[in-house]
Coordinates of C-alpha atoms in Angstrom, one line a residue:
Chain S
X1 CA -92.3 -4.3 -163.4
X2 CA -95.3 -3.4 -161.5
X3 CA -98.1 -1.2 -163.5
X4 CA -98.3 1.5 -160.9
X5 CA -94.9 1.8 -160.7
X6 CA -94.7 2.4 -164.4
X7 CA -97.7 4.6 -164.2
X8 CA -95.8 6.8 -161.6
X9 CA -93.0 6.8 -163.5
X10 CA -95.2 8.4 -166.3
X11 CA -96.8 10.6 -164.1
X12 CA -93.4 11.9 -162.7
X13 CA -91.9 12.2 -166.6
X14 CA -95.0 14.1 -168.0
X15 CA -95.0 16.8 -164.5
X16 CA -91.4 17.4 -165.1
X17 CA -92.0 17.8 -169.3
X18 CA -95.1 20.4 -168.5
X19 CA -93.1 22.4 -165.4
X20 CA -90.1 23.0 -168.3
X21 CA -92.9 24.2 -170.6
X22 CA -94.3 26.3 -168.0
X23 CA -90.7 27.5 -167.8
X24 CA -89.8 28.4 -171.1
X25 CA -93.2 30.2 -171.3
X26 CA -92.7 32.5 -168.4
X27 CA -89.0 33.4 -170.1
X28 CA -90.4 34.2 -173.5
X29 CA -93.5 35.9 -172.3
X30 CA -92.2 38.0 -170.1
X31 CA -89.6 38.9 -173.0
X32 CA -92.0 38.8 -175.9
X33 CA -95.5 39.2 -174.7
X34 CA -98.8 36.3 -175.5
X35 CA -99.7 37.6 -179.3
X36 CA -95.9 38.2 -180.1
X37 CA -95.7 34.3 -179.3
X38 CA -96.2 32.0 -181.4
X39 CA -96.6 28.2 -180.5
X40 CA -93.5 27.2 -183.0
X41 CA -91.5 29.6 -181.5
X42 CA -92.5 28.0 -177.9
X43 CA -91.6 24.9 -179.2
X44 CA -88.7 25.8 -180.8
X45 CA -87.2 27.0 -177.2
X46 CA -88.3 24.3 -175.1
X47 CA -87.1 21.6 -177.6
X48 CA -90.2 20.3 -178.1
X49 CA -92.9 19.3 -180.5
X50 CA -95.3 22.3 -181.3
X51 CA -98.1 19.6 -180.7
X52 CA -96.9 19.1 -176.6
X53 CA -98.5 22.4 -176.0
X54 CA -102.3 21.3 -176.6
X55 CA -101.1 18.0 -175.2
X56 CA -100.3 19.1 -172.1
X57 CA -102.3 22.6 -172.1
X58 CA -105.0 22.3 -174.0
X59 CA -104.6 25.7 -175.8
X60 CA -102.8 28.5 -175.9
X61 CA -104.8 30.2 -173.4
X62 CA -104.7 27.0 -171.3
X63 CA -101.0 27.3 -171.4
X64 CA -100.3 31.0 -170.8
X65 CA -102.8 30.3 -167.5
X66 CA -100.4 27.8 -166.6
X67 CA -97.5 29.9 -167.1
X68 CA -99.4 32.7 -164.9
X69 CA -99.9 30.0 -162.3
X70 CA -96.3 28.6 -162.4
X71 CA -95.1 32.6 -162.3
X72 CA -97.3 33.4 -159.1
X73 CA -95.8 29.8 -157.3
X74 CA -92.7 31.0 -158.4
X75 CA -93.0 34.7 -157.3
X76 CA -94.5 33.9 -153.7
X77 CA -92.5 31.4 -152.7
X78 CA -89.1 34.8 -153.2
X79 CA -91.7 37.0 -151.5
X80 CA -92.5 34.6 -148.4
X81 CA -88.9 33.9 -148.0
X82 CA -88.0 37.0 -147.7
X83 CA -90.7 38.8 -145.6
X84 CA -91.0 36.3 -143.0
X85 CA -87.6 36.2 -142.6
X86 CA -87.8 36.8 -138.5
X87 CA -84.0 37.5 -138.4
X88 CA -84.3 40.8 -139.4
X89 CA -87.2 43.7 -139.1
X90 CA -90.1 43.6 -141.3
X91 CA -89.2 47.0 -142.8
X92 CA -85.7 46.0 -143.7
X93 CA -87.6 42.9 -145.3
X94 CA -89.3 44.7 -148.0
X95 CA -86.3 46.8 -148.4
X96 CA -84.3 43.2 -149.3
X97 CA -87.0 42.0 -151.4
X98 CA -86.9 45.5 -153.7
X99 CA -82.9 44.9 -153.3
X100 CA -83.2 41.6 -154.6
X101 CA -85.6 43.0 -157.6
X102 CA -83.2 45.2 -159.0
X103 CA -80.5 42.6 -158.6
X104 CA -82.8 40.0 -160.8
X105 CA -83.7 43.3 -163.4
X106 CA -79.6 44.2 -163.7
X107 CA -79.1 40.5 -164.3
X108 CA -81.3 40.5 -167.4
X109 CA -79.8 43.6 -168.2
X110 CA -83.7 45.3 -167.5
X111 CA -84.7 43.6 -170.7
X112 CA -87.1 41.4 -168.4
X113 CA -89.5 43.3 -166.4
X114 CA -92.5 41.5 -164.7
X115 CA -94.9 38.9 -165.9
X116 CA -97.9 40.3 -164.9
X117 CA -97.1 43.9 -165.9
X118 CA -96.5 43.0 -169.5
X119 CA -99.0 40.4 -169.7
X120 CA -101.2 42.7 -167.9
X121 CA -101.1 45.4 -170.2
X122 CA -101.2 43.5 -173.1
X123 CA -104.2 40.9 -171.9
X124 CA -106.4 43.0 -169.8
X125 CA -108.8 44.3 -172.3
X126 CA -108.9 41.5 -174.2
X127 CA -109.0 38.3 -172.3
X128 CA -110.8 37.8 -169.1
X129 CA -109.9 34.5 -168.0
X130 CA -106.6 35.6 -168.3
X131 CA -107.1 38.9 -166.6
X132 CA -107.9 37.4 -163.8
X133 CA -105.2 34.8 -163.2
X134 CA -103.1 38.3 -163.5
X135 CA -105.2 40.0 -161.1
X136 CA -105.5 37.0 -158.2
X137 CA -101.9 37.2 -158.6
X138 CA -101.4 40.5 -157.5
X139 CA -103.7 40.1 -154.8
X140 CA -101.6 37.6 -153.5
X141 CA -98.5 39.7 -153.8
X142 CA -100.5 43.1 -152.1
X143 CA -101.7 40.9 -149.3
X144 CA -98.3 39.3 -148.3
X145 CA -96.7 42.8 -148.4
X146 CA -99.8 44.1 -146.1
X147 CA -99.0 41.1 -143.9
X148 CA -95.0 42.3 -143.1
X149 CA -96.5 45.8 -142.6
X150 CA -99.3 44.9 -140.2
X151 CA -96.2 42.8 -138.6
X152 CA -94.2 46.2 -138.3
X153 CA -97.0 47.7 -136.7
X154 CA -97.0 45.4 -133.7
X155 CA -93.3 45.8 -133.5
X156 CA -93.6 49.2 -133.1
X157 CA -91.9 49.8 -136.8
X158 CA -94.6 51.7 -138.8
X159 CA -97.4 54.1 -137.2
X160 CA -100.5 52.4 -136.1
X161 CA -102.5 54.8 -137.7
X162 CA -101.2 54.1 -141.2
X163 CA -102.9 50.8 -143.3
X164 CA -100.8 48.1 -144.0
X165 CA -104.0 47.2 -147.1
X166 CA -104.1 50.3 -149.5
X167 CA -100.2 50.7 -148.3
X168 CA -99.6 47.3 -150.1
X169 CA -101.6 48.4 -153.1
X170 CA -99.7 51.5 -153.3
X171 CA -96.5 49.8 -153.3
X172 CA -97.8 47.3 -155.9
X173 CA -98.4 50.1 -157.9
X174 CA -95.0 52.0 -157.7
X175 CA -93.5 49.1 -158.5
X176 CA -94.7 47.9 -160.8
X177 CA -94.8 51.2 -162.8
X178 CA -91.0 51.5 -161.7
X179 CA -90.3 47.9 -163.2
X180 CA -91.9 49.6 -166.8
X181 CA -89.2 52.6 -166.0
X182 CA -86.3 50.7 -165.6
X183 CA -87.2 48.7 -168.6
X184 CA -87.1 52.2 -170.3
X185 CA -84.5 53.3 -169.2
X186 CA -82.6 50.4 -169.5
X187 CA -81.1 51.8 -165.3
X188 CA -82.0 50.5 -162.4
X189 CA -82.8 54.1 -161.1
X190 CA -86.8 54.8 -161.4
X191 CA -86.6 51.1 -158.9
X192 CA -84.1 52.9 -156.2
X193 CA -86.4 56.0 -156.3
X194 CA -89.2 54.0 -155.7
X195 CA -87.4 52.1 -152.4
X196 CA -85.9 55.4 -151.4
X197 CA -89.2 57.0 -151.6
X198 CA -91.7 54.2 -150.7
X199 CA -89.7 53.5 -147.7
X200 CA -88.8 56.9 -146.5
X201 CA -93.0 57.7 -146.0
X202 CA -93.4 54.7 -143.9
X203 CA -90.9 55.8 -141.5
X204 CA -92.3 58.8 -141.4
X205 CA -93.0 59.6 -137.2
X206 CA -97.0 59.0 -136.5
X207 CA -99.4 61.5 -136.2
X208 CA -98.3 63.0 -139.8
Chain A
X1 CA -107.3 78.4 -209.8
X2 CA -103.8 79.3 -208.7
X3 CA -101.6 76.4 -208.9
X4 CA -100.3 77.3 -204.7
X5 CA -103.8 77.2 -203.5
X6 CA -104.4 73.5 -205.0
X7 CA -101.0 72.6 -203.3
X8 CA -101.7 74.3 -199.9
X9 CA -105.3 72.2 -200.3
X10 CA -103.0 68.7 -200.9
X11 CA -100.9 69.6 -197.7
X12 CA -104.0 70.7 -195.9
X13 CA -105.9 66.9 -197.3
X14 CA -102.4 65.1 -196.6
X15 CA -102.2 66.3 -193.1
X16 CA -105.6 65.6 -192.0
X17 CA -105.8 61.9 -193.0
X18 CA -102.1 61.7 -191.8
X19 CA -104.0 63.1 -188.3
X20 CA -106.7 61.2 -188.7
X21 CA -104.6 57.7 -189.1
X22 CA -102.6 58.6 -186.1
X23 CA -105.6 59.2 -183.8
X24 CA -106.9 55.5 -184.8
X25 CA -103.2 53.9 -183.8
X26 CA -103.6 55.5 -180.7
X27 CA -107.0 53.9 -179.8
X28 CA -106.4 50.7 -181.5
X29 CA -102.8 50.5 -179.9
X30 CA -104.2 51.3 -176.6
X31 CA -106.1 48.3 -176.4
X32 CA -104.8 46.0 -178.3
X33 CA -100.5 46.9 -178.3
X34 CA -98.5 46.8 -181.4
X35 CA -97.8 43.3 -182.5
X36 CA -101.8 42.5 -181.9
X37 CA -102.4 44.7 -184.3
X38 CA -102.3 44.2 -188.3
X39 CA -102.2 46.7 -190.7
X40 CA -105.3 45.8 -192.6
X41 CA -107.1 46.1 -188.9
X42 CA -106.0 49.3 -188.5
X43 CA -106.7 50.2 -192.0
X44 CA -110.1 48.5 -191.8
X45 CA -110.0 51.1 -188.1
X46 CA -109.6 54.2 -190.3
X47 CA -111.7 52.9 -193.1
X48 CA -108.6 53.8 -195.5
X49 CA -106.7 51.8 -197.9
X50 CA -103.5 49.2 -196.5
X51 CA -101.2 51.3 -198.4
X52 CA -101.9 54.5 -197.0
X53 CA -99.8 53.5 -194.1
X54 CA -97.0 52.9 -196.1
X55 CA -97.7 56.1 -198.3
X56 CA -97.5 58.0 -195.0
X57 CA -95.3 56.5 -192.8
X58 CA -93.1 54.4 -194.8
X59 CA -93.5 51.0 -192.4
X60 CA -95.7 49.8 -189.1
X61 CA -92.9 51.3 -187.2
X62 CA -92.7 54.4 -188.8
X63 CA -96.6 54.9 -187.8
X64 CA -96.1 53.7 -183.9
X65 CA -93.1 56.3 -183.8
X66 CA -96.1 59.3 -184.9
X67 CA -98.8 57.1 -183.0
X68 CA -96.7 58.0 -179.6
X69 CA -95.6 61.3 -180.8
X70 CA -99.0 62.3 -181.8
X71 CA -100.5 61.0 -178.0
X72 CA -97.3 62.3 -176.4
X73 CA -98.5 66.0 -178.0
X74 CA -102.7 65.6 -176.6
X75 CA -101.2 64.7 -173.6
X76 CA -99.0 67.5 -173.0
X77 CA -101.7 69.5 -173.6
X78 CA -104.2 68.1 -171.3
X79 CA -101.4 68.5 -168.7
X80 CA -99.8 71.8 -169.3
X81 CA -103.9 73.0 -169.3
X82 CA -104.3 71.3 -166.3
X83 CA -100.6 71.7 -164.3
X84 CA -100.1 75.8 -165.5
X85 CA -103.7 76.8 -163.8
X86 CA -102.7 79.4 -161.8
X87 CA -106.5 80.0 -160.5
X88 CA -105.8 77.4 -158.5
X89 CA -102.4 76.1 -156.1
X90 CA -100.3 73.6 -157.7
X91 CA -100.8 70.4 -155.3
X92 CA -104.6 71.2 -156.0
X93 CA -103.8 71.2 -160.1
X94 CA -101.8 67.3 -159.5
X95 CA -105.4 66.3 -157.9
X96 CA -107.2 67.9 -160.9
X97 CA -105.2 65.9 -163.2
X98 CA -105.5 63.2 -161.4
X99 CA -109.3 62.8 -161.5
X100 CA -109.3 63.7 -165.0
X101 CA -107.5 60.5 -165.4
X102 CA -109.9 58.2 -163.2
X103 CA -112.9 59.8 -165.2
X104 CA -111.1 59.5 -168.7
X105 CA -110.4 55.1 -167.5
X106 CA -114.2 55.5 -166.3
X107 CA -115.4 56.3 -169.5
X108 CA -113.6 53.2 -171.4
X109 CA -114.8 50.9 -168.9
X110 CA -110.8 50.8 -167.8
X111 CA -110.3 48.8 -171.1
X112 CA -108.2 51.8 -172.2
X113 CA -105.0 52.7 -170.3
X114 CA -101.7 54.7 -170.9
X115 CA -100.4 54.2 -174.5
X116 CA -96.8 54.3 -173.1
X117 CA -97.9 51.6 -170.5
X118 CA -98.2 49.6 -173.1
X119 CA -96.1 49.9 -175.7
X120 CA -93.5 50.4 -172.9
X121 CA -94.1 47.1 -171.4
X122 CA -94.7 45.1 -174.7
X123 CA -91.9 46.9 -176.6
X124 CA -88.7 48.3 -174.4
X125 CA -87.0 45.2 -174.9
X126 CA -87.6 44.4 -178.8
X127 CA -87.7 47.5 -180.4
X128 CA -85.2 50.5 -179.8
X129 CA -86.5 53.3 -181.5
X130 CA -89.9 52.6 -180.4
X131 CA -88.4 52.2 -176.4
X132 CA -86.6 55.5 -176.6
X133 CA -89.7 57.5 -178.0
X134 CA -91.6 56.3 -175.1
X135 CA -88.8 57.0 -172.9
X136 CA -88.7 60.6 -174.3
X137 CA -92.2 61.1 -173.9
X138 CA -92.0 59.5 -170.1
X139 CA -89.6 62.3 -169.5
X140 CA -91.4 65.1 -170.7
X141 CA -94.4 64.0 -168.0
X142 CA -91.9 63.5 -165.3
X143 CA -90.7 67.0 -165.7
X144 CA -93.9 68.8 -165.8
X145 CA -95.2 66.9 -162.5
X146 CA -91.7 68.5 -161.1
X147 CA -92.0 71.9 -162.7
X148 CA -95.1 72.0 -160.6
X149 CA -93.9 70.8 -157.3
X150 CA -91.3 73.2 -157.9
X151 CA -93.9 75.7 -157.7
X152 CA -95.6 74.1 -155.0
X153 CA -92.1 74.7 -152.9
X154 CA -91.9 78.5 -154.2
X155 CA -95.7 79.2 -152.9
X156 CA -94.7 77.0 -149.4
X157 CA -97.0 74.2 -149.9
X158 CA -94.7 72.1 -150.4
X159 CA -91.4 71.6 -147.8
X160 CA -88.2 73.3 -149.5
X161 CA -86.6 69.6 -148.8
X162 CA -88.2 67.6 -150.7
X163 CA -86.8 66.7 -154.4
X164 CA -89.1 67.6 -157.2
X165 CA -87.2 65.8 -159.7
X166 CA -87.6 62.3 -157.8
X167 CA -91.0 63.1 -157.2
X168 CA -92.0 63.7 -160.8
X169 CA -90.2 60.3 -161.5
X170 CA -92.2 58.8 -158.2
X171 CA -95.9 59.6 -159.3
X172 CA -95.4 58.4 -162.9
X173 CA -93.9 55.2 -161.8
X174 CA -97.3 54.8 -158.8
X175 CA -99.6 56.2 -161.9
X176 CA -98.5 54.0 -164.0
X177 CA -98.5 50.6 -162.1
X178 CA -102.4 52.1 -160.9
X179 CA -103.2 52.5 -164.6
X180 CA -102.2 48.5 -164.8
X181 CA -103.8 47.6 -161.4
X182 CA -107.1 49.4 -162.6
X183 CA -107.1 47.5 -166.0
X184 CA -106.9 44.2 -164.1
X185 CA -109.8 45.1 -161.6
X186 CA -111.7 47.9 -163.5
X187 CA -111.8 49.7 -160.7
X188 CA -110.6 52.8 -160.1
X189 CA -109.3 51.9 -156.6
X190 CA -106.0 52.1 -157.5
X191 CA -105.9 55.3 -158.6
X192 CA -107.5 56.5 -156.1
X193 CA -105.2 54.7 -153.5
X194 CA -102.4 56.6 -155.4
X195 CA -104.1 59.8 -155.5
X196 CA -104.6 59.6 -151.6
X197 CA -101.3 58.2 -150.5
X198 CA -99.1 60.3 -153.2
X199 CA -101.4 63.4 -152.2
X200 CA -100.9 62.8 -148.3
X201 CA -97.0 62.0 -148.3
X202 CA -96.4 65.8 -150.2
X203 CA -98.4 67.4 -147.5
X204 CA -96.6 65.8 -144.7
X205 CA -95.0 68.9 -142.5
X206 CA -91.0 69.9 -143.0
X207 CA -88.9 67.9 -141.4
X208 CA -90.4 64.8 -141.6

């Protein structure tokens, strides 16, 4: 057998062992927080030796930065395919995309909220490196939510003299504190009050 | 000396390091969340013995149910001061208590945030008792934000059809995900954002 088909072969079999890591840790974080993790545990979910993690990670930190990461791919690749969705209007996009939320939050029976809200209020204080995987992340998440909004302003949908910028900040922010609330709550209500809300102010007429 | 006065000093003594303990959980807790955090760091915190938290409190869970109770209490206050000023009109008070907040994040350098942010986030799906305190405490906030736009809709500011109740639940939810969003950036953008956006959708004209 040729070496470099061997060596792709072993390329190909240690991607596919580190995504199902990266896998596992989004799961488990996103239930159980970073420090309420430990590596055994990890190991003990994803079937694997408790030494794979600095194998393929490095560290700890190393790995929950490559959970972020595989989180954020994971997360923008829903978002994109649902707000450039040209078959429907770019309002009734972020409408299906919170839709779609609450779907995924029932599913888990609200027990798992966000990745980046929980790891965000647990990490921000206390680990910058990983503070600002979290907050690129977000970034990436306001600006494609500014981008459908700037689209329903040349379609006439939302008022030109509202901004599409802060009005995806804002929306990160109800969100994400409705994601916290429905975790609560255990109800998918505080995210319907959001969309209900968030969504009746943009279509309020211009000029107000 | 009477034997009632050297009880009522025990009580008095028990009650202020009880106090005192609680007011460290809430600090340490704030930054670092609940399973960060060991009892001999918190005992270390309060420059008290381990056992005292078992003396008072009975177990670690015990003392985070009196950790939020006892924040859940200072920030009533700080709200009912703030939200029951009737110098000034209700959607004026909401501002004040919103820049109290920025300024109070300001002063830690954003490393401290919301206590129930995150607890909430770190605990709602592991620890019941702990999830429905929070909740409880949620609630109470919720209400008084609608208590005042109810008064907001009595002195005309705000329109008669709006819902108070959804709004109440509305603003903690965009507080709340700010309070994460300005950990991540230390900024106080977000709040701001939410201060502007929240501020401008109440004042929109009836009808709208």
């Amino acid at each position: 057998m040729p070496v470099t088909s061997t060596l792709k072969r072993t390329r190909t079999s240690r991607q596919a062992k580190s995504a199902q890591l990266l896998r596992t840790g989004v799961v488990v974080f996103t239930e159980k927080g970073f420090h309420n993790t430990s590596l055994d545990e990890l190991a003990a979910a994803a079937q694997v030796p408790k030494g794979s993690f600095a194998y393929y990670f490095g560290s700890k930190d190393g790995y929950a930065l490559g959970v972020i990461d595989a989180y954020a791919n994971y997360f923008n690749r829903k978002l994109d395919s649902i707000l450039s969705d040209v078959t429907v209007d770019p309002l009734t996009r972020l409408e299906k995309f919170m839709d779609e939320a609450i779907r995924g939050m029932e599913r888990f029976e609200f027990k798992r909220g966000c990745l980046v809200g929980n790891l965000g209020q647990e990490l921000a204080a206390l680990n910058d490196p990983l503070r600002q995987a979290l907050l690129v992340t977000l970034r990436g998440w306001q600006v494609r939510i500014q981008v459908c909004l700037e689209e329903a302003q040349r379609t006439g949908q939302l008022s030109p003299d509202r901004k599409p910028a802060q009005l995806g900040k804002f929306f990160w922010s109800a969100w994400e504190g409705a994601v916290l609330s429905a975790k609560l709550e255990r109800s998918p209500e505080p995210l319907q009050i959001v969309k209900e809300m968030f969504m009746s102010q943009l279509r309020v007429p211009a000029g107000h």
